[in-house]
Structures are given as C-alpha cells and as structure tokens.
Amino acid sequence: MTTAERIEAGPGTGPGESLPPLDLPAARTAGCPFDPAPGVERALREEPVTRATLWDGSSCWLVTRHQDVREVLGDPRFSADATRPGFPFLSAGGRELIATKPTLLRMDDPEHARLRRMLTADFMVKKMEAMRPEVQRLTDELLDRMTEGRTSADLVAEFALPLPSLVICLLLGVPYEDHEFFQERSSILLSLRSTREEVRAAQDELLEYLVRLAESKRQRPDDAIISRLISRGELNSSEVATMGRLLLIAGHETTANMTALSTLALLRNPDQLARLRDDPSLIKGAVEELLRYLTIVHNGLPRIATKDVRVGGVTIRAGEGVVCTLNTANRDEDTFPGAGGLDVGRDARRHVAFGFGVHQCLGQPLARVELQIALETLLRRLPGLRLDIPFEDVPFRHDMGIYGVHALPVAW
Amino acid sequence: MRVHIDQDKCCGAGSCVLSAPDVFDQREEDGIVVLLNAEPPAELREAVQEAAAICPAAAISVEQPERV
Ligand code: HEM
C-alpha cells in the first residue's frame, strides 16, 4: 500500500491498529539527533505494539516497550531465521546480505548455538578484561599521534574508528594494513541506501578476501580466532570467512560509532561531562548509560513469529514479521524514569542496547572494555576538548543501519 | 538464597559475571556460565537478582528463603 492509499484507508480498528501504520525505518527530527524518531516515540506512548510498513511495502508489527521487547527477543517462538518467508528486512542491502550468506546472527538454535559456542570463550569477560593493557596502549598511541603538534582533528577518522579496528584485527588475525579495504566494504554493507548490486559486490569481495586469509592460516597457523576456527576442523574456509565477516564488521563499526557519538553527547551535556571528569570511577556506569541513551542499533531488530503469540495485548500471528525498536525500549519511562535525559550516575544495566535473548551481543565484554578505556582516556588527556563545527553541521548517520556520526571535527 | 543455572540455555553474554563476580564465572573452554557459590550470602542478594534479571537467556533463577 502506498502512503496515500493508506491515509485514504485510515487507521484500522483492531488492537494495535488505531495509529496509522508507521513507515520503517522511521525518520528522526533534525533538532533532536539523540532521540528516537518521533514516529516510534509516539508508538511507545500511544500504542506500544502497532502496525508498520517497511521500505519494500510489506507490513510488520512494531514492538516498542522495554518489557515487550525483552519478551519477544527472549521467546524462541520468535525466529531470527531470515530465510523464512515474510521475514522483515530493514533495507534492501540487509535482505541481500542474508539471502546469500546467512550468519549465526540470523539463525535459530540449535544451529545458532552450535556456531556461537565456537566463539563465546574468545569474547568472555575474563579474556576481554585481560585485554585492558593492550587496549590502553593502542588508545594512547592513537591519541599521541592525533595530538602531536596539532590542536584539532576528526575524532572519527583518527581515533574512534581506528581503535576498535586495530583491536578486532588483532583478535581475528586480520592484517590492519588492509583496513581501508574492509572499512569501505563494510560501509556499503551497512548503508541503508546501497543497492542490491552494490551489496552483493562488497559482500563477495570481503568474503573472497577472508577465504584467502583463512586458507593462508592453514599454511601458517597463528593464535588468533580465524586460525583457530580453521584448525578446529568443524568449518570449511567459506564458513570461517562468513563468521569472520560478521565479527569484523560487528567488531569495529559499532564501537567506533558509540565512541564518537558518546563524545558528542557528553560535549552537549557539559554537566554530565564534568561529573565524569571529576569522578572517573563513574566510567563503567556512564558507558551503560550512554549505551542506553544513544542505542546505536537504531532501526530495531527483526524477528518472525512461528506461532501465534500475544504481546502487549495484541495477538501476533504465526508468519508475521516483528521489529523490536531497542531505542524506544531504552527510553521507556516505566523502566528508566527520566529516560529522555542523559544521567551518568544512573543504574542503566537493564538497557537492551546489545539486544536480548540468545542473540544478545557476543562482543559486549569487548565493547565495554574499549568504550570505558577510550572515553576515560580521551576526557583525561584532552581537558579542553570541544566541538570544532556548529552542532547543526554535524553529519549524523541517518542513512546507516548503525547510528553515529560520519565525522566529528573536534579541537582541544 | 539458592541460585540455579541452566548451562544449556546460557549464551555466554557474560552479564552475570559483571554483576556478581563472586557468584558467577565463565568456563574456560566455551564461556558458558559456572556457579562459584550456589548459596551466596545475603549481602550479594541484590547483585544476584540483578544478574538473573539481565540474563538474556533466562538461564539464572534465584530461590528465596521462606520468610519467617
Ligand atoms: C557498542 C558496541 C556494540 C553494540 C551496540 C552491539 C549491538 C548488538 C546487537 C543489538 C546485537 C543483537 C542482534 C540481534 O539480536 O538481531 C548484536 C549481536 C552481535 N554482536 Fe554486537 N554490538 C556491539 C559491539 C560488538 C563487538 C565489539 C563485537 C565483536 C566481535 C560484536 C559482535 C556481535 C556478534 C557476533 C553478534 C551476533 C550474536 C548472535 O547472533 O548470537 N558486537 N550486537
């Protein structure tokens, strides 16, 4: 149905149909770039489980409340298997990416669990905590280089992006010299504007590169993840490459955007910035609060019902698609009083910025270590840090599946 | 207070280890939850309850003692 036809038809009368179907991905307002799109916020307030229309004209349910989002994502009757007919895709590129090479992200148990458990030991809390000295060293080196003889720079290009890229390359055993190659490909894969052809080409190039890398580890094994996945003998080179692609992209784009967007959010909330600077012991909680407040996976998580399930008073039928908006769940006043404000002293641990259920972010212990070190060090070493362009000119990533800023010119 | 874990459900996200490191750990070989203390002292109650509440896979349950 087109927008015009839908307005003509008017809102339905069933449960979850009193608001007109919302177009997804929903557009944000320029003036409030940290807040969820007005459309999804309205749904949270007025009709928390509501109908939505996706970019390709298909319909799905939108689930917005904290409790309901946890229920859906934690319920095995909602499938993440993107090969099921009717699965709701949030972009053409997203559909293409899955249609050709599904990763564990879009599979159900037991296959999902089998693959995930090959990786859980590598990302567990103890291992990631043990990375602190290395992450600190890389952080200091990047800041040394960024500040040497200069008083301004683009924080994304010189700090926020290289840090997690260096770390994930180290963990996977991918040569960092190739970062331009894989960063360009991953931008194409994550852009909401990429065509199917662009996505397919980028995907093929990235996989080809990773297959070659995996093959080379057969000859010259090392202690990093790709090499160990190969020597386990349970996956072939192409399967290892698919897993490597997921880790490589998930491992740098997310933390990079969180680092830059968190810096900007703190600069825009000078009282919170001052609190954090005065008391660095707040950093762990502050990172949880920033994850909640910013929720960079901003278009929501897609699932499909395999049985009829009641969610928030609405019956979702088997075969219907569901999108759970994490950003509205993280702004739900019932769970987070004063949710619209950034409060670095808040206990935000129940946020769902990493998702919920068995697919909850595998890399979260790593992301936490990186964000805590990056932000603490940045604030400590650059006490005069400020935005170097008018706030209105900051290029927000409205066009990307992972929210953030394309660049962040700062001075100190 | 008695804590139960279900290792089959566990997805190794590690949030319990961050909330209550004296009660939960992750297995070296696969990052799956292990219990360090199935009957933690009362002062850890809040931390353990938080761990159960944030566990993404509902793999932790907490049995409260009968109130007297
Ligand atoms: C701030 C940083 C990050 C955020 C906000 C984030 C967010 C998320 C979210 C929301 C999901 C769930 C997707 C779903 O259920 O459909 C997820 C899954 C995943 N993330 Fe992250 N992530 C971050 C960093 C990382 C890092 C550093 C890695 C490192 C390798 C990583 C690897 C993964 C993987 C492999 C999955 C799939 C897990 C599964 O399906 O079982 N992420 N992430």
XYZ file of C-alpha atoms and ligand atoms in Angstrom:
523
model
C 0.000 0.000 0.000
C 1.335 3.479 -0.755
C 1.227 6.198 1.859
C -1.614 7.926 0.008
C -3.695 4.747 -0.142
C -3.090 4.116 3.497
C -4.177 7.579 4.533
C -7.263 7.018 2.389
C -7.965 3.684 4.091
C -7.486 5.257 7.525
C -6.315 3.506 10.636
C -7.819 0.075 11.329
C -9.937 -0.790 14.315
C -8.242 -3.925 15.684
C -5.832 -3.987 18.607
C -2.594 -2.336 17.556
C -4.285 -0.597 14.632
C -5.503 2.717 15.983
C -2.426 4.596 14.760
C -1.764 4.722 11.017
C 0.966 2.203 10.065
C 4.364 3.727 10.670
C 6.954 3.819 7.907
C 10.189 1.993 8.810
C 12.986 2.858 9.125
C 11.415 5.920 10.774
C 12.966 9.350 10.202
C 14.451 11.326 13.083
C 13.964 15.050 13.632
C 16.984 17.161 12.769
C 16.757 19.142 16.002
C 16.945 16.125 18.355
C 19.553 13.843 16.837
C 19.974 11.791 20.053
C 16.278 10.959 20.375
C 14.420 8.127 18.639
C 12.347 9.125 15.616
C 9.112 10.898 16.631
C 7.030 8.162 14.984
C 8.403 5.347 17.138
C 8.319 7.508 20.290
C 4.659 8.218 19.643
C 4.029 4.484 19.281
C 5.742 3.885 22.631
C 3.438 6.433 24.273
C 0.182 5.732 22.486
C 0.195 2.236 21.017
C 3.249 0.242 22.066
C 2.544 -2.686 19.746
C 1.488 -1.206 16.419
C 1.477 -1.838 12.666
C 4.351 -0.664 10.489
C 5.174 -0.555 6.786
C 8.672 -1.421 5.640
C 10.657 0.266 2.845
C 9.604 -2.517 0.419
C 5.895 -2.019 1.116
C 5.493 -5.108 3.299
C 3.805 -4.902 6.700
C 5.028 -5.966 10.106
C 4.456 -5.290 13.796
C 6.472 -2.750 15.709
C 7.175 -3.583 19.368
C 8.386 -0.600 21.392
C 8.139 -1.167 25.178
C 11.037 -2.427 27.297
C 9.099 -5.367 28.747
C 7.576 -6.378 25.390
C 10.899 -6.100 23.539
C 12.531 -8.377 26.133
C 9.643 -10.816 25.821
C 9.824 -11.043 22.037
C 13.605 -11.274 21.825
C 13.701 -13.817 24.669
C 10.961 -16.047 23.226
C 12.034 -18.900 20.923
C 8.636 -18.721 19.177
C 10.034 -15.606 17.504
C 12.614 -16.690 14.960
C 15.707 -14.819 13.764
C 15.964 -17.098 10.722
C 15.941 -14.651 7.823
C 15.334 -17.375 5.227
C 11.735 -17.766 6.475
C 9.222 -16.258 4.034
C 7.911 -12.936 5.330
C 10.988 -12.094 7.390
C 11.048 -8.292 7.833
C 14.179 -6.716 6.361
C 15.070 -3.142 7.253
C 16.877 -2.367 3.981
C 17.463 -3.800 0.509
C 21.082 -4.353 1.420
C 20.074 -6.236 4.553
C 17.968 -8.608 2.503
C 20.750 -9.203 0.013
C 23.309 -9.806 2.731
C 21.218 -12.536 4.316
C 19.831 -14.102 1.179
C 23.289 -15.096 0.014
C 25.268 -15.934 3.155
C 23.381 -16.137 6.441
C 25.483 -15.785 9.593
C 24.679 -17.003 13.099
C 23.031 -13.608 13.683
C 20.098 -14.729 11.529
C 19.821 -18.404 12.512
C 17.909 -20.190 15.255
C 19.069 -22.688 17.828
C 20.378 -25.362 17.740
C 22.453 -24.298 14.691
C 22.906 -20.783 16.089
C 24.084 -22.109 19.459
C 26.500 -24.523 17.816
C 28.211 -21.686 15.925
C 28.021 -19.141 18.737
C 29.635 -21.542 21.188
C 32.673 -21.736 18.927
C 33.226 -18.059 19.798
C 31.929 -17.459 23.320
C 35.208 -18.371 25.003
C 37.076 -15.840 22.871
C 34.861 -12.934 23.935
C 34.211 -13.869 27.547
C 34.582 -11.271 30.293
C 37.892 -12.616 31.684
C 39.576 -12.635 28.267
C 38.396 -9.144 27.398
C 39.352 -7.743 30.794
C 42.818 -9.183 30.201
C 42.990 -7.065 27.018
C 42.898 -3.808 29.012
C 46.647 -3.080 28.905
C 46.733 -3.671 25.147
C 43.651 -1.526 24.503
C 45.116 1.204 26.728
C 48.386 1.122 24.793
C 46.618 1.410 21.425
C 44.424 4.215 22.792
C 47.449 6.183 23.994
C 49.308 5.681 20.731
C 46.373 6.929 18.672
C 45.925 9.968 20.903
C 49.693 10.696 20.800
C 49.560 10.729 17.027
C 46.327 12.712 16.853
C 47.520 15.469 19.181
C 51.154 15.738 18.172
C 51.750 19.330 17.033
C 48.030 19.861 16.382
C 45.003 21.298 18.143
C 42.184 19.856 16.027
C 41.269 16.648 14.205
C 38.408 14.451 13.024
C 37.833 12.214 16.021
C 36.129 9.515 13.934
C 38.938 9.066 11.402
C 41.812 9.397 13.847
C 40.537 7.759 16.987
C 37.028 6.307 17.193
C 37.321 4.137 14.074
C 40.981 3.001 14.208
C 40.845 1.860 17.844
C 38.230 -0.908 17.545
C 39.533 -1.814 14.074
C 43.023 -2.383 15.443
C 41.648 -4.460 18.311
C 39.382 -6.678 16.201
C 42.171 -7.196 13.642
C 44.424 -8.348 16.450
C 41.807 -10.744 17.826
C 40.865 -12.173 14.427
C 44.331 -12.240 12.917
C 43.443 -9.851 10.071
C 46.303 -7.574 8.899
C 45.453 -3.984 9.896
C 47.152 -2.680 6.705
C 44.009 -3.854 4.888
C 41.677 -1.672 6.959
C 40.737 0.694 4.128
C 39.620 -2.256 2.060
C 37.356 -3.774 4.693
C 36.104 -0.472 6.125
C 34.909 0.632 2.676
C 33.164 -2.694 2.089
C 31.532 -2.667 5.481
C 30.196 0.897 4.959
C 28.480 -0.328 1.815
C 27.018 -3.330 3.625
C 25.643 -1.152 6.434
C 24.305 1.697 4.316
C 20.524 1.842 4.026
C 20.993 3.411 0.575
C 23.145 0.705 -1.041
C 21.582 -1.194 -3.916
C 21.436 -4.991 -4.072
C 24.221 -4.988 -6.652
C 26.500 -2.826 -4.522
C 25.870 -5.006 -1.501
C 26.486 -8.178 -3.456
C 29.785 -6.906 -4.866
C 31.032 -5.676 -1.485
C 29.978 -8.926 0.154
C 31.738 -11.054 -2.489
C 34.957 -9.053 -2.246
C 35.015 -9.216 1.521
C 34.305 -12.941 1.609
C 36.883 -13.660 -1.081
C 39.461 -11.754 0.953
C 38.579 -13.655 4.128
C 38.576 -17.044 2.391
C 42.087 -16.316 1.136
C 43.117 -15.249 4.616
C 41.608 -18.395 6.173
C 43.400 -20.565 3.609
C 46.693 -18.869 4.391
C 46.229 -19.713 8.089
C 46.155 -23.394 7.162
C 49.740 -22.995 5.969
C 50.841 -20.584 8.683
C 48.639 -21.011 11.757
C 48.669 -18.350 14.496
C 46.934 -17.893 17.828
C 44.132 -15.618 16.587
C 40.441 -16.509 16.097
C 40.324 -17.171 12.329
C 43.263 -19.528 12.509
C 41.822 -21.392 15.482
C 38.416 -21.739 13.782
C 40.181 -23.278 10.791
C 42.224 -25.701 12.859
C 39.142 -26.879 14.813
C 38.213 -28.600 11.547
C 34.438 -28.181 12.005
C 34.014 -25.379 9.456
C 35.327 -25.039 5.905
C 37.128 -21.910 4.711
C 33.971 -20.345 3.351
C 32.119 -20.850 6.651
C 35.041 -19.409 8.571
C 35.072 -16.422 6.200
C 31.345 -15.815 6.800
C 31.896 -15.862 10.546
C 34.959 -13.628 10.135
C 32.918 -11.116 8.133
C 30.310 -10.867 10.901
C 32.972 -10.372 13.567
C 34.992 -7.906 11.531
C 32.016 -5.671 10.757
C 30.239 -6.032 14.107
C 33.558 -5.603 15.874
C 34.542 -2.196 14.536
C 31.562 -0.223 13.215
C 29.577 -0.490 16.417
C 32.215 0.519 18.954
C 33.531 3.217 16.599
C 30.136 4.864 16.387
C 29.477 4.516 20.087
C 32.813 6.201 20.877
C 32.218 9.203 18.626
C 28.522 9.611 19.447
C 29.212 9.274 23.193
C 31.858 12.005 22.969
C 29.395 14.274 21.198
C 26.602 13.506 23.678
C 28.929 14.356 26.579
C 30.034 17.599 24.903
C 26.346 18.510 24.560
C 25.725 17.681 28.236
C 28.561 19.603 29.940
C 27.216 18.931 33.450
C 27.425 15.166 32.822
C 30.841 15.547 31.221
C 32.076 17.448 34.276
C 30.712 14.786 36.644
C 32.511 12.055 34.745
C 35.744 14.019 34.556
C 35.656 14.783 38.281
C 34.949 11.175 39.205
C 36.426 8.700 36.698
C 35.130 5.820 38.858
C 31.745 6.565 37.250
C 33.033 5.365 33.869
C 31.541 1.845 33.887
C 28.059 3.053 34.744
C 28.426 6.013 32.386
C 29.157 3.672 29.471
C 25.991 1.662 30.252
C 24.006 4.912 30.378
C 25.472 6.085 27.069
C 24.643 2.707 25.505
C 21.069 3.143 26.727
C 20.694 6.797 25.808
C 22.226 6.508 22.336
C 21.148 2.963 21.280
C 23.102 2.996 18.021
C 21.356 -0.118 16.614
C 18.581 2.383 15.980
C 16.329 0.735 13.439
C 15.392 -2.178 15.644
C 15.849 -5.939 15.498
C 13.787 -8.051 13.098
C 12.116 -11.349 14.020
C 9.284 -13.509 12.633
C 6.588 -15.285 14.663
C 6.455 -19.065 14.232
C 3.338 -19.442 16.426
C 0.502 -17.115 17.424
C 1.807 -15.138 20.398
C 0.198 -12.380 22.470
C 2.485 -9.418 23.054
C 1.350 -6.341 24.972
C -2.328 -7.259 24.451
C -2.015 -7.842 20.690
C -2.013 -11.259 19.015
C 0.865 -11.614 16.591
C 0.079 -14.420 14.146
C 2.445 -17.131 13.000
C 4.243 -15.907 9.888
C 4.016 -12.187 10.749
C 7.152 -10.076 10.979
C 8.087 -8.072 14.066
C 10.577 -5.249 14.522
C 11.659 -4.558 18.116
C 12.901 -0.989 18.498
C 15.686 -1.034 21.066
C 15.835 2.756 21.224
C 12.228 3.102 22.406
C 12.688 0.238 24.882
C 15.670 2.118 26.289
C 13.580 5.289 26.624
C 10.674 3.515 28.357
C 9.778 5.616 31.426
C 8.426 2.568 33.267
C 11.925 1.089 33.358
C 14.061 4.237 33.204
C 12.422 7.217 34.941
C 13.555 10.431 33.247
C 14.593 8.300 30.262
C 14.904 11.291 27.929
C 17.877 12.687 29.843
C 21.493 11.550 29.999
C 22.461 10.788 33.613
C 25.902 9.226 34.011
C 25.082 8.240 37.594
C 22.027 6.170 36.623
C 21.909 2.394 37.027
C 21.220 1.602 33.352
C 22.247 -2.059 33.383
C 18.838 -3.260 32.201
C 19.194 -1.479 28.866
C 18.759 -3.540 25.715
C 21.317 -1.722 23.536
C 23.035 -5.088 22.999
C 19.718 -6.778 22.250
C 18.182 -9.521 24.404
C 17.667 -13.274 24.174
C 20.133 -15.815 22.837
C 21.397 -13.432 20.137
C 22.392 -10.760 22.624
C 25.677 -9.231 21.537
C 28.529 -11.677 21.718
C 31.093 -8.871 21.664
C 29.677 -6.862 24.578
C 32.523 -7.592 27.007
C 34.938 -6.284 24.373
C 32.791 -3.255 23.525
C 32.610 -2.340 27.223
C 36.378 -2.515 27.728
C 37.011 -0.444 24.582
C 34.423 2.211 25.414
C 35.481 2.546 29.043
C 39.126 2.981 28.127
C 38.558 5.180 25.070
C 36.237 7.646 26.816
C 38.098 7.772 30.123
C 41.424 8.393 28.371
C 40.010 10.949 25.950
C 38.486 13.042 28.749
C 41.604 12.779 30.904
C 44.117 13.637 28.192
C 42.148 16.374 26.450
C 40.626 18.578 29.167
C 39.845 21.314 26.637
C 38.022 19.010 24.203
C 35.298 20.801 22.245
C 33.297 20.540 19.037
C 35.049 22.340 16.171
C 31.990 22.938 13.964
C 28.474 24.188 14.746
C 26.371 21.375 16.199
C 23.869 21.823 13.352
C 26.586 20.848 10.872
C 27.488 17.506 12.466
C 26.900 14.803 9.816
C 24.701 12.250 11.596
C 24.402 8.748 10.143
C 20.694 8.830 9.316
C 21.484 6.723 6.283
C 23.158 3.848 8.100
C 21.941 0.761 9.944
C 24.241 1.704 12.806
C 23.734 5.248 14.039
C 26.521 7.665 14.846
C 28.360 10.447 13.043
C 30.248 10.253 9.743
C 32.855 12.659 11.085
C 33.407 14.580 14.327
C 35.689 17.587 13.981
C 36.981 18.448 17.463
C 39.577 20.823 18.911
C 41.361 20.901 22.287
C 19.032 -17.709 48.857
C 19.796 -20.531 46.403
C 20.975 -19.886 42.873
C 20.304 -22.230 39.941
C 21.845 -22.029 36.495
C 20.950 -23.760 33.242
C 24.076 -24.240 31.167
C 22.089 -25.424 28.134
C 20.240 -22.121 27.973
C 23.319 -19.954 28.622
C 24.528 -17.925 25.617
C 27.755 -16.718 27.210
C 26.984 -12.981 27.113
C 28.769 -12.570 30.440
C 26.479 -10.025 32.106
C 26.166 -12.174 35.238
C 29.937 -12.130 35.712
C 29.893 -8.337 35.604
C 27.006 -8.080 38.081
C 28.071 -10.717 40.612
C 31.665 -11.866 40.035
C 31.757 -13.750 43.353
C 28.850 -15.947 42.318
C 29.237 -16.472 38.549
C 32.138 -17.253 36.257
C 32.565 -18.447 32.650
C 34.040 -21.815 31.669
C 37.490 -21.572 30.097
C 36.646 -23.806 27.130
C 33.392 -22.234 25.939
C 32.486 -19.187 28.053
C 29.369 -20.872 29.473
C 28.255 -19.915 32.997
C 29.539 -21.750 36.069
C 28.428 -21.216 39.657
C 31.112 -20.263 42.146
C 28.692 -20.148 45.034
C 25.211 -21.647 44.906
C 24.245 -20.190 48.291
C 25.653 -16.681 48.321
C 25.434 -14.567 51.462
C 22.593 -12.107 51.894
C 24.727 -9.073 51.060
C 25.041 -10.369 47.484
C 21.285 -10.725 47.079
C 20.796 -7.562 45.052
C 23.708 -8.310 42.731
C 22.480 -11.868 42.142
C 18.925 -10.718 41.497
C 20.215 -8.162 39.023
C 22.250 -10.870 37.278
C 19.120 -13.032 36.968
C 17.084 -10.086 35.681
C 19.545 -9.102 32.973
C 20.466 -12.616 31.838
C 19.403 -12.536 28.171
C 18.771 -16.286 28.043
C 16.838 -16.650 31.328
C 19.468 -19.133 32.467
C 19.603 -17.974 36.107
C 16.947 -18.458 38.753
C 17.027 -17.455 42.386
C 15.165 -19.253 45.146
C 14.434 -17.048 48.129
C 14.419 -18.483 51.638
C 11.000 -18.794 53.306
C 10.179 -15.615 55.165
C 9.782 -16.145 58.877
C 28.781 -0.698 21.255
C 29.029 -1.717 20.556
C 28.040 -2.759 20.113
C 26.663 -2.736 20.036
C 25.725 -1.591 20.403
C 26.241 -4.030 19.545
C 24.918 -4.406 19.360
C 24.497 -5.681 19.031
C 23.117 -6.099 18.973
C 21.905 -5.222 19.241
C 23.097 -7.420 18.636
C 21.859 -8.326 18.514
C 21.370 -8.524 17.114
C 20.092 -9.363 17.050
O 19.653 -9.960 18.049
O 19.462 -9.413 15.981
C 24.473 -7.826 18.464
C 24.880 -9.092 18.086
C 26.199 -9.423 17.839
N 27.319 -8.637 18.065
Fe 27.354 -6.771 18.790
N 27.349 -4.801 19.327
C 28.464 -4.070 19.652
C 29.773 -4.475 19.572
C 30.197 -5.694 19.125
C 31.570 -6.102 19.066
C 32.778 -5.291 19.517
C 31.576 -7.346 18.546
C 32.839 -8.124 18.368
C 33.074 -9.100 17.704
C 30.191 -7.745 18.274
C 29.748 -8.952 17.749
C 28.433 -9.361 17.678
C 28.005 -10.666 17.184
C 28.909 -11.781 16.672
C 26.607 -10.701 17.284
C 25.674 -11.864 16.888
C 25.355 -12.695 18.088
C 24.313 -13.767 17.837
O 23.528 -13.675 16.892
O 24.279 -14.728 18.620
N 29.380 -6.700 18.650
N 25.307 -6.752 18.726
